[in-house]
XYZ file of C-alpha atoms in Angstrom:
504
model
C -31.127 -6.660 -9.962
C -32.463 -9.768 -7.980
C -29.698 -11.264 -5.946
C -32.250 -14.169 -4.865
C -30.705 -16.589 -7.845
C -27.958 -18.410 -6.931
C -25.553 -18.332 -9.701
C -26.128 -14.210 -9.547
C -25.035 -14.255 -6.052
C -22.142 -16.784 -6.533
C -20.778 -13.901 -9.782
C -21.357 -11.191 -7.635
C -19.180 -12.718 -4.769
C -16.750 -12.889 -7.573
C -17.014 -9.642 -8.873
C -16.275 -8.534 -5.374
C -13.048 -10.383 -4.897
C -12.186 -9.109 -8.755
C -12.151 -5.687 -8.363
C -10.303 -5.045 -5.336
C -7.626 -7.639 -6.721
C -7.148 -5.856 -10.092
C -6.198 -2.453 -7.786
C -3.867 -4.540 -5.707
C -2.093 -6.593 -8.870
C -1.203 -3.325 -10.550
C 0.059 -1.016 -7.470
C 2.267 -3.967 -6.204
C 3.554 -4.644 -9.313
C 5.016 -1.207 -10.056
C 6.095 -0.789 -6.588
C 7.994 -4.280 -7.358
C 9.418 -3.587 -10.199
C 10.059 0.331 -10.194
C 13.778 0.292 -10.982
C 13.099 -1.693 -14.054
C 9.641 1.178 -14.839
C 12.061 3.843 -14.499
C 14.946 2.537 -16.628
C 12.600 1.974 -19.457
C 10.798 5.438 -19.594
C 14.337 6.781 -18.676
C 13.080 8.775 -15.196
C 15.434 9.772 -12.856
C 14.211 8.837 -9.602
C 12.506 12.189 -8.872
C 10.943 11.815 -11.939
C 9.096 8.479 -10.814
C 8.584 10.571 -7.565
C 6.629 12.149 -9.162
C 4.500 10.246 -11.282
C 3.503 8.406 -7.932
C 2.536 11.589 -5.922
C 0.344 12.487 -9.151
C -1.465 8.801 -9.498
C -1.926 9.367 -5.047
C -3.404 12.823 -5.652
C -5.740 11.624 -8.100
C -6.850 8.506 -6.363
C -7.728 10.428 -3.178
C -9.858 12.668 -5.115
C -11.292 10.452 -6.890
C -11.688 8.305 -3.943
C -13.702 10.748 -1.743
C -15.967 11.913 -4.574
C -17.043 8.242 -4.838
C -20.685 7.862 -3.788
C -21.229 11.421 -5.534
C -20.477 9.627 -8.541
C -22.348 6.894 -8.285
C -25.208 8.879 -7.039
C -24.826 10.328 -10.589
C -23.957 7.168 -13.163
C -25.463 4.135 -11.039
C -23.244 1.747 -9.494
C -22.341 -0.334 -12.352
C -22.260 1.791 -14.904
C -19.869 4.163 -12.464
C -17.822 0.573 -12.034
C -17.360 0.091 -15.818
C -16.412 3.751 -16.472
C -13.625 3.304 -14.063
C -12.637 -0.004 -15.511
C -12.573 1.851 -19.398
C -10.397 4.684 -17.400
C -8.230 1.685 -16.067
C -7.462 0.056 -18.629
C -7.322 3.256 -21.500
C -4.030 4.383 -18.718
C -2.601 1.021 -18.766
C -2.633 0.789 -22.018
C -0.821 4.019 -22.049
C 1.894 3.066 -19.497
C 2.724 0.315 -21.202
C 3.311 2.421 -24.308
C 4.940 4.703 -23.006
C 8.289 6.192 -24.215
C 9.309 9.355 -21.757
C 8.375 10.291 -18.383
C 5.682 12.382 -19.340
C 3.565 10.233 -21.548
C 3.570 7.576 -18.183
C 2.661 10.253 -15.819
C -0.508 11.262 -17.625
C -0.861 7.196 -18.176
C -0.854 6.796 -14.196
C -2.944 9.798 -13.898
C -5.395 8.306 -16.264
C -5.174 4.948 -14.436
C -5.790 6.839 -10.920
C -9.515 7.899 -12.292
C -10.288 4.824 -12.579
C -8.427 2.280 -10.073
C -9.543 4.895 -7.308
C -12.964 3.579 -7.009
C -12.016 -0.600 -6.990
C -11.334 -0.624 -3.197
C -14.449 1.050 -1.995
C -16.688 -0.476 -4.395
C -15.535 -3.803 -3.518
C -16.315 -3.294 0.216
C -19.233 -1.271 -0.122
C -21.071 -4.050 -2.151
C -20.867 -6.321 0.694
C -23.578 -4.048 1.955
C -25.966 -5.884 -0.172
C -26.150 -8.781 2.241
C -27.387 -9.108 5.582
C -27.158 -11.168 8.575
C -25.568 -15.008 7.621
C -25.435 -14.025 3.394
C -22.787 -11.443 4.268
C -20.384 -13.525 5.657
C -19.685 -15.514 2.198
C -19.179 -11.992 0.714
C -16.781 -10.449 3.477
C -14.921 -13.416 2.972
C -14.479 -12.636 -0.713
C -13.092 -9.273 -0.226
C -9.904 -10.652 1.546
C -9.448 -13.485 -0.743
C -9.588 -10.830 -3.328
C -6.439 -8.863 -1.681
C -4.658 -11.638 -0.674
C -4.654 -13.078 -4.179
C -3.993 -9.864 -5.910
C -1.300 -9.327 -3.440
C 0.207 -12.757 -3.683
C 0.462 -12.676 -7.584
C 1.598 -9.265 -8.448
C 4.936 -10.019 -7.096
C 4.768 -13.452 -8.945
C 3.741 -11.834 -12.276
C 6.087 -8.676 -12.066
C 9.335 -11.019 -11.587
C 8.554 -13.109 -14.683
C 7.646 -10.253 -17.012
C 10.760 -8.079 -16.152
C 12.711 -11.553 -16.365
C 11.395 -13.205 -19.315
C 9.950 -10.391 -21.398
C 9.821 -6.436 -20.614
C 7.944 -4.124 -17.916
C 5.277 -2.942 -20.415
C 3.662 -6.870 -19.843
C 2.921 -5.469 -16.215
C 0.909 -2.500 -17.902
C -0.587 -4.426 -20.859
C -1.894 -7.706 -19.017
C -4.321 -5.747 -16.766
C -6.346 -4.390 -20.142
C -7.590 -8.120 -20.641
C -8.014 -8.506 -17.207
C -9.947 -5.053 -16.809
C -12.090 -6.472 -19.906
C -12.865 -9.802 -17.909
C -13.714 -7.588 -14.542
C -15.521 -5.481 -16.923
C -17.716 -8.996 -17.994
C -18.592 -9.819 -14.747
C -19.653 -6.261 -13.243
C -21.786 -5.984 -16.218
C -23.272 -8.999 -15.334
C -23.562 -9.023 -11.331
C -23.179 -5.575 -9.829
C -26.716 -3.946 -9.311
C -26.934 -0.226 -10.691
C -28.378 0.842 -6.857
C -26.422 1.682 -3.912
C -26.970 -0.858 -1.301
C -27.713 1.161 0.705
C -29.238 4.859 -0.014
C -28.602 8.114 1.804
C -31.950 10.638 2.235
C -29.686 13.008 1.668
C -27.466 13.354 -1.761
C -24.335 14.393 -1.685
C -23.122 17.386 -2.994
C -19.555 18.589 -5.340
C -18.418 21.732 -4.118
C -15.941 23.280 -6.767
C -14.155 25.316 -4.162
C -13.597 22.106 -1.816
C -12.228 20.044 -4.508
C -9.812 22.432 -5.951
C -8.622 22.653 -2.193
C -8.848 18.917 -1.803
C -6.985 18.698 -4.716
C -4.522 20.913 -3.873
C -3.773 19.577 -0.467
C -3.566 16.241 -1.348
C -0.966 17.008 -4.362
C 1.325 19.211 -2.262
C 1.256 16.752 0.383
C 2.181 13.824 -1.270
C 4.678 15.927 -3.635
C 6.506 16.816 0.277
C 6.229 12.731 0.853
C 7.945 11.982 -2.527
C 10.607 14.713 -2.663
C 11.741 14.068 0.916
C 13.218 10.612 -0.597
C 15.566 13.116 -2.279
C 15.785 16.407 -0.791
C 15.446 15.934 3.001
C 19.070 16.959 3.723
C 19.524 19.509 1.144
C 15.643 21.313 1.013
C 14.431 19.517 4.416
C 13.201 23.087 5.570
C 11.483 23.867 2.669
C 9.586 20.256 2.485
C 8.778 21.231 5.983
C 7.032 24.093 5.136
C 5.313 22.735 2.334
C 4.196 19.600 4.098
C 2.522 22.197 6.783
C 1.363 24.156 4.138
C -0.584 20.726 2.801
C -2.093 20.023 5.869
C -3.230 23.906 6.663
C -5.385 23.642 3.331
C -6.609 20.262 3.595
C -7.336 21.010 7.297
C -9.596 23.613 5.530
C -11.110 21.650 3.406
C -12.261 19.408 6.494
C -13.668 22.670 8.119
C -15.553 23.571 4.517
C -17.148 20.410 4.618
C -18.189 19.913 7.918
C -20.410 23.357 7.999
C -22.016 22.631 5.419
C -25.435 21.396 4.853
C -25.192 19.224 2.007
C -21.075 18.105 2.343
C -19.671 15.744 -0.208
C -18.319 13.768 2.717
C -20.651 13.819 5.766
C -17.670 13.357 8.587
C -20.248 14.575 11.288
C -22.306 11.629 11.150
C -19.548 8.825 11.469
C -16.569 10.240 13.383
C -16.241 8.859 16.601
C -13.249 8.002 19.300
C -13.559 4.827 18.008
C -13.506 5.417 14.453
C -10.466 8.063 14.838
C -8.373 4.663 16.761
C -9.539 2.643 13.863
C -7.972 4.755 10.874
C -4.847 4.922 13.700
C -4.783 1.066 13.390
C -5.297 0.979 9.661
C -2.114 3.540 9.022
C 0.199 1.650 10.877
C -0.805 -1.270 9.137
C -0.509 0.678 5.573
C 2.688 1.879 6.756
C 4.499 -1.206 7.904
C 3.398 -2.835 4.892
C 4.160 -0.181 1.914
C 7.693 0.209 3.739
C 8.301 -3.503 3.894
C 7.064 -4.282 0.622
C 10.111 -1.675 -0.867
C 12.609 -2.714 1.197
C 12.040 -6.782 0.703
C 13.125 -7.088 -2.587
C 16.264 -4.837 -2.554
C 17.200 -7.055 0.987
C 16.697 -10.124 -1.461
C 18.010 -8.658 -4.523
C 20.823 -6.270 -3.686
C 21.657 -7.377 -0.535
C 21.314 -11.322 -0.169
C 22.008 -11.676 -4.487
C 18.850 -13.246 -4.470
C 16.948 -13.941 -8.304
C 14.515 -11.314 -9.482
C 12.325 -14.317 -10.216
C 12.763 -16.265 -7.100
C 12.452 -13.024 -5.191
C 9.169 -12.471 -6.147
C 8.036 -16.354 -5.858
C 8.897 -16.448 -2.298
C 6.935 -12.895 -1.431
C 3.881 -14.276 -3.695
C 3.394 -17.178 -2.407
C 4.215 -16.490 1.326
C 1.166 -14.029 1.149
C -1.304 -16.740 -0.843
C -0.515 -18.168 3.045
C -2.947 -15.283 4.510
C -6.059 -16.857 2.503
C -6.885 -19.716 4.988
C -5.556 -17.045 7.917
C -8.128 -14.559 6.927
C -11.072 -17.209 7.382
C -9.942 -18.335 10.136
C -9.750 -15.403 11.966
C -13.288 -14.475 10.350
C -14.075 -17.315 12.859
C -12.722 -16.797 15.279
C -13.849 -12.768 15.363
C -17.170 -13.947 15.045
C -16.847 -16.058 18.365
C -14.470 -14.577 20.059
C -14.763 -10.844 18.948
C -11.736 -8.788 21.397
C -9.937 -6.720 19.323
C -6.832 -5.977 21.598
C -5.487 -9.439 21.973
C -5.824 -9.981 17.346
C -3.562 -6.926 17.551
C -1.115 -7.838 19.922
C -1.209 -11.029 18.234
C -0.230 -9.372 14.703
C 2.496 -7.017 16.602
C 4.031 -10.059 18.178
C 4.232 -11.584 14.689
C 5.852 -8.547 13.353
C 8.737 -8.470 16.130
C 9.316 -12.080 15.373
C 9.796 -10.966 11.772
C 11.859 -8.171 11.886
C 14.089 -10.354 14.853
C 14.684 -13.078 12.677
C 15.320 -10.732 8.696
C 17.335 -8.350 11.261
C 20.132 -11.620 11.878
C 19.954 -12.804 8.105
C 23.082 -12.587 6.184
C 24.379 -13.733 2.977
C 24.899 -16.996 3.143
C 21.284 -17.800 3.640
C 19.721 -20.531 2.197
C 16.339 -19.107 0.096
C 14.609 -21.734 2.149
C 15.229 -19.665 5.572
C 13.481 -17.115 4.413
C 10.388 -18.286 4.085
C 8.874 -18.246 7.676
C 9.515 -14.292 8.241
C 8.216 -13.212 4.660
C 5.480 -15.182 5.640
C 5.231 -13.992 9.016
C 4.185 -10.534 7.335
C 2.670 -11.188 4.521
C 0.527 -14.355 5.324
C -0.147 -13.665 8.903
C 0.687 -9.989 9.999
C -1.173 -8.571 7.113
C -4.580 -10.379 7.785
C -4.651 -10.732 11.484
C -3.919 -6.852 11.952
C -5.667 -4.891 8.945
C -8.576 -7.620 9.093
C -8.941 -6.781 13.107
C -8.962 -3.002 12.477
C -11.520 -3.626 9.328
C -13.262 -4.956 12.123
C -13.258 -2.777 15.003
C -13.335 0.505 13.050
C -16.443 0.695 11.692
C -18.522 -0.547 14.759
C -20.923 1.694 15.497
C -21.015 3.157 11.849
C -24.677 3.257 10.351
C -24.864 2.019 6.640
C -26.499 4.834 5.469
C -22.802 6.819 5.831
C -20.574 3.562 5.540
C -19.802 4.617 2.255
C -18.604 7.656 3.156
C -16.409 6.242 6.180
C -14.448 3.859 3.863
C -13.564 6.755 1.922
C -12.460 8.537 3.978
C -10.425 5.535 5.332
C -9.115 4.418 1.732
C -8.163 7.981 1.037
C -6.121 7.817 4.231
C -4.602 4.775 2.613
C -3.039 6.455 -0.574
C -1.538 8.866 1.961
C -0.278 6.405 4.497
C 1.203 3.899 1.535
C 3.167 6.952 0.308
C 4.621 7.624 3.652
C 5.792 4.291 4.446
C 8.065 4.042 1.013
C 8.997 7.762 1.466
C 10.288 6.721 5.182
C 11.658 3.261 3.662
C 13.878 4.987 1.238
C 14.866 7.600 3.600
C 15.749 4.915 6.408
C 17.899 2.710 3.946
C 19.856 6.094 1.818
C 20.939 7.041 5.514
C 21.813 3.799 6.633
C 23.526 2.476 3.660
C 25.467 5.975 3.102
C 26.985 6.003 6.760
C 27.731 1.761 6.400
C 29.305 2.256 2.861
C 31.770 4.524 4.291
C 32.571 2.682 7.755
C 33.532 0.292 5.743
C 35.258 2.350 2.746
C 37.589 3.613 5.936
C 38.324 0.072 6.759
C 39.232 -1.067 2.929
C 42.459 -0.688 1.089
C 45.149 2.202 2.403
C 42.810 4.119 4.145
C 42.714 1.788 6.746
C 46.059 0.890 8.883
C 44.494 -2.527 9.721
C 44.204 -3.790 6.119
C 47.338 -6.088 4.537
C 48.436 -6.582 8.217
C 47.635 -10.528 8.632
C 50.477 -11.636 5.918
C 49.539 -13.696 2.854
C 46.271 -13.278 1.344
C 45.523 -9.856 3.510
C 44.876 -8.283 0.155
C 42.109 -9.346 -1.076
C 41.465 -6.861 -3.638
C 44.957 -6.127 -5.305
C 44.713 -2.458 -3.714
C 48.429 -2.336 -1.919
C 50.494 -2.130 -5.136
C 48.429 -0.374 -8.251
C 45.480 -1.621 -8.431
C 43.253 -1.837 -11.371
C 40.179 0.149 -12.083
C 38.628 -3.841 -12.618
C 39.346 -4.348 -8.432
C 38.189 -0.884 -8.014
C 35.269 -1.378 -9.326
C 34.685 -5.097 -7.916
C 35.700 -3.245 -4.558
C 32.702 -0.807 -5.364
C 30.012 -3.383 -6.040
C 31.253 -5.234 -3.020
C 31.134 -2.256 -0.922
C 27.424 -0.951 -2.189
C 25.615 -4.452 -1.489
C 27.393 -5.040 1.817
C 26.103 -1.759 3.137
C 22.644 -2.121 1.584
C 22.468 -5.227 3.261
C 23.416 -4.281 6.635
C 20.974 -0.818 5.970
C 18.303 -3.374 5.488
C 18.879 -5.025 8.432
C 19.063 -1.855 10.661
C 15.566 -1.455 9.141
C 14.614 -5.105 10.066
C 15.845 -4.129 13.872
C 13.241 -0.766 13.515
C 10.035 -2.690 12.508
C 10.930 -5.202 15.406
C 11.287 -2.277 18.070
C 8.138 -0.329 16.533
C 5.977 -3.363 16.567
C 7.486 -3.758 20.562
C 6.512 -0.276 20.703
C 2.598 -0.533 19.658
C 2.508 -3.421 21.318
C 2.503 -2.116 24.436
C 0.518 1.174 23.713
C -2.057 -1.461 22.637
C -1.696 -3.270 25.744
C -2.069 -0.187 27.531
C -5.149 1.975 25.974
C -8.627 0.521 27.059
C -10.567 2.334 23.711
C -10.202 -0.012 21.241
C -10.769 -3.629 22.409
């Protein structure tokens, strides 16, 4: 496939921002709207555990047997198989009637939405010198819209007609992606490796294995930390021991499936540092906005997820111009510092919110994370990482790298829940002790000093508006104890980025 026409190379550039957006639309949207997934399926919060550590498990496999694939179908043809896959499993989440039926819908949806991310990147490949920088440019646009959107689109379906729209939109949408790959994405790698790779049956089952007891260990300790922390210790190491052997299968061998000798580097390992941070910050931040805005502030579902949309629409011109200014003034240590003195700004100003807030003042920090944090940090590491990588393994290195993602995005809403049950538990009763006639202080300032009717018989009606009070009080003040954390971590990395002379 020529790529010398222009209205081929204009559809390809769109093909390129399509795919990775379809990936980002759906996972955003679940994570959004998760409460309203699980009531509908009826899954107890475990249970939704664990349909996410099974879609993870299946996306990093599926992720780092990418290029094999392709080396086997052709690049389109591999890119339409995954967009069938795609949209067969949302079509089964959204019909979906128990728990189990959704997990093997995820599952399903994993095969295919594994490969959008890499794909997406890799075809930039397909350009060189001056003609890439229209396609790098498309890639971002892609995520930002995606991101921007799926918060948009996930508010008005749960508000206006039922989760299952969140599931059964993207099977148009994967028919319209579908249109377009058939039409612009070559069948060739961009660029080809000498060397094949090669599916080893033992290192996959281990792969496999790894990667689902790890992320099982990252879902369960939402739950069991406290009760079975010891034993989600063990397991966790247990996860890391085999995929720790897996590394060492692949990197003796000849013909590996992933060839990490020829692209790890200092550099490279600083990079994927840089990247996990960034998944991190945002996968816990993107759980704990909307219950701050929902719970906590009493914010609308639906105006919830307009502010977060279109606060992170704000990172499309910030992603082109900081293309520029990369491209002129290319020193990676003073973008980051830049992004981390965003995020301490952000997580200053949520941490003194309260609930009298006008929607309006919450615009600048959402946006400070999602339209400038979010570009100016992960678009900085995008570029510093893979400096120094050859093309003929570039493919391999963003696997690796997107693997690392799935792993890193289910860490940061494992640590978000655990962060806000332990906060709001040990706020709810601090101020429990200071409510009603456990508390010697309360009724003592004369008239009106009882609030809730709870000195003389009170009814189960001010019990209960007592209890609601209570519950988004404390999840409001566990959100902003968060809010305080990101600020002090993004102090933190500030200064070990100041401070390291590696990565500049």
């Amino acid at each position: 496939m020529s790529f010398s026409s222009s209205s081929r190379l204009s559809l390809h550039h769109v093909s390129i921002a399509m795919i990775v957006m379809l990936e980002y639309l759906q996972t955003i949207m679940v994570a959004f709207a998760s409460s309203y997934i699980s009531g509908g399926i009826d899954a107890a919060p475990e249970e939704f555990s664990l349909a996410a550590a099974c879609y993870a498990a299946v996306a990093v496999v599926m992720i780092l047997s990418h290029r094999w694939l392709v080396q086997q179908f052709g690049y389109r043809t591999m890119l339409r198989l995954s967009l069938l896959s795609f949209g067969i499993g949302a079509l089964m989440c959204g019909c979906a009637n128990n728990v189990p039926e959704f997990i093997v819908g995820r599952m399903v949806q994993a095969v295919g939405g594994a490969a959008f991310f890499t794909a997406s990147r890799v075809q930039i490949l397909h350009y060189q010198g001056k003609a890439r920088i229209p396609a790098m440019l498309a890639m971002p646009v892609g995520i930002i819209f995606g991101s921007g959107l799926a918060p948009v689109l996930a508010a008005f379906m749960v508000e206006n007609y039922s989760w299952r729209g969140m599931f059964l939109i993207m099977v148009p949408l994967a028919l319209l992606v579908d249109i377009v790959v058939a039409r612009a994405v070559p069948e060739r790698e961009p660029v080809e490796n000498e060397q094949p790779d090669e599916l080893h049956p033992r290192g996959v089952l281990m792969l496999a294995g790894g990667i689902f007891l790890l992320q099982f260990a990252l879902e369960r300790a939402r739950f069991d930390l406290f009760s079975n922390g010891l034993h989600l210790w063990a397991l966790g190491f247990f996860a890391v021991a085999i995929l720790l052997g897996t590394l060492w299968h692949e990197w003796r061998r000849e013909t590996p499936l992933i060839s990490y000798r020829e692209f790890t580097s200092e550099r490279y390992v600083l990079g994927l540092s840089v990247y996990c941070f960034g998944y991190l910050i945002v996968s816990a931040c993107n759980y704990i906005l909307p219950v701050f805005m929902v719970q906590g502030l009493g914010i609308a579902v639906q105006n919830t997820g307009l502010l977060m949309g279109l606060s992170t629409l704000i990172g499309v011109p910030v992603a082109f111009g900081h293309l520029k200014l990369m491209m002129r003034w290319p020193y990676i240590k003073y973008y980051l510092l830049c992004g981390l003195g965003l995020l301490l700004i952000f997580g200053v100003m949520m941490e003194r919110l309260s609930e009298d807030v006008p929607l309006a003042t919450m615009v600048i920090p959402v946006m400070l994370l999602s339209g400038l944090f979010m570009p100016l940090v992960l678009g900085t590491a995008a570029a510093g990482t893979f400096r120094g990588v050859e093309e003929k393994v570039f493919t391999h290195a963003y696997q690796v790298k997107n693997a690392m993602r799935e792993v890193a995005n289910s860490m940061g809403l494992s640590w978000a829940t655990i962060i806000l049950q332990m906060r709001s538990n040990l706020h709810y009763h601090r101020l429990a002790e200071s409510t009603g006639q456990m508390s010697p202080w309360y009724g003592g300032a004369g008239v009106g000093a009882d609030p809730w009717g709870l000195l003389t018989n009170p009814s189960s009606s001010s019990l209960a508006q007592l209890g609601v009070a209570l519950t988004r009080q404390s999840t409001l003040m566990a959100c902003q104890d968060f809010f305080w954390g990101v600020g002090m971590v993004a102090l933190l990395a500030a200064v070990l980025v100041a401070w390291q002379r590696r990565f500049i």
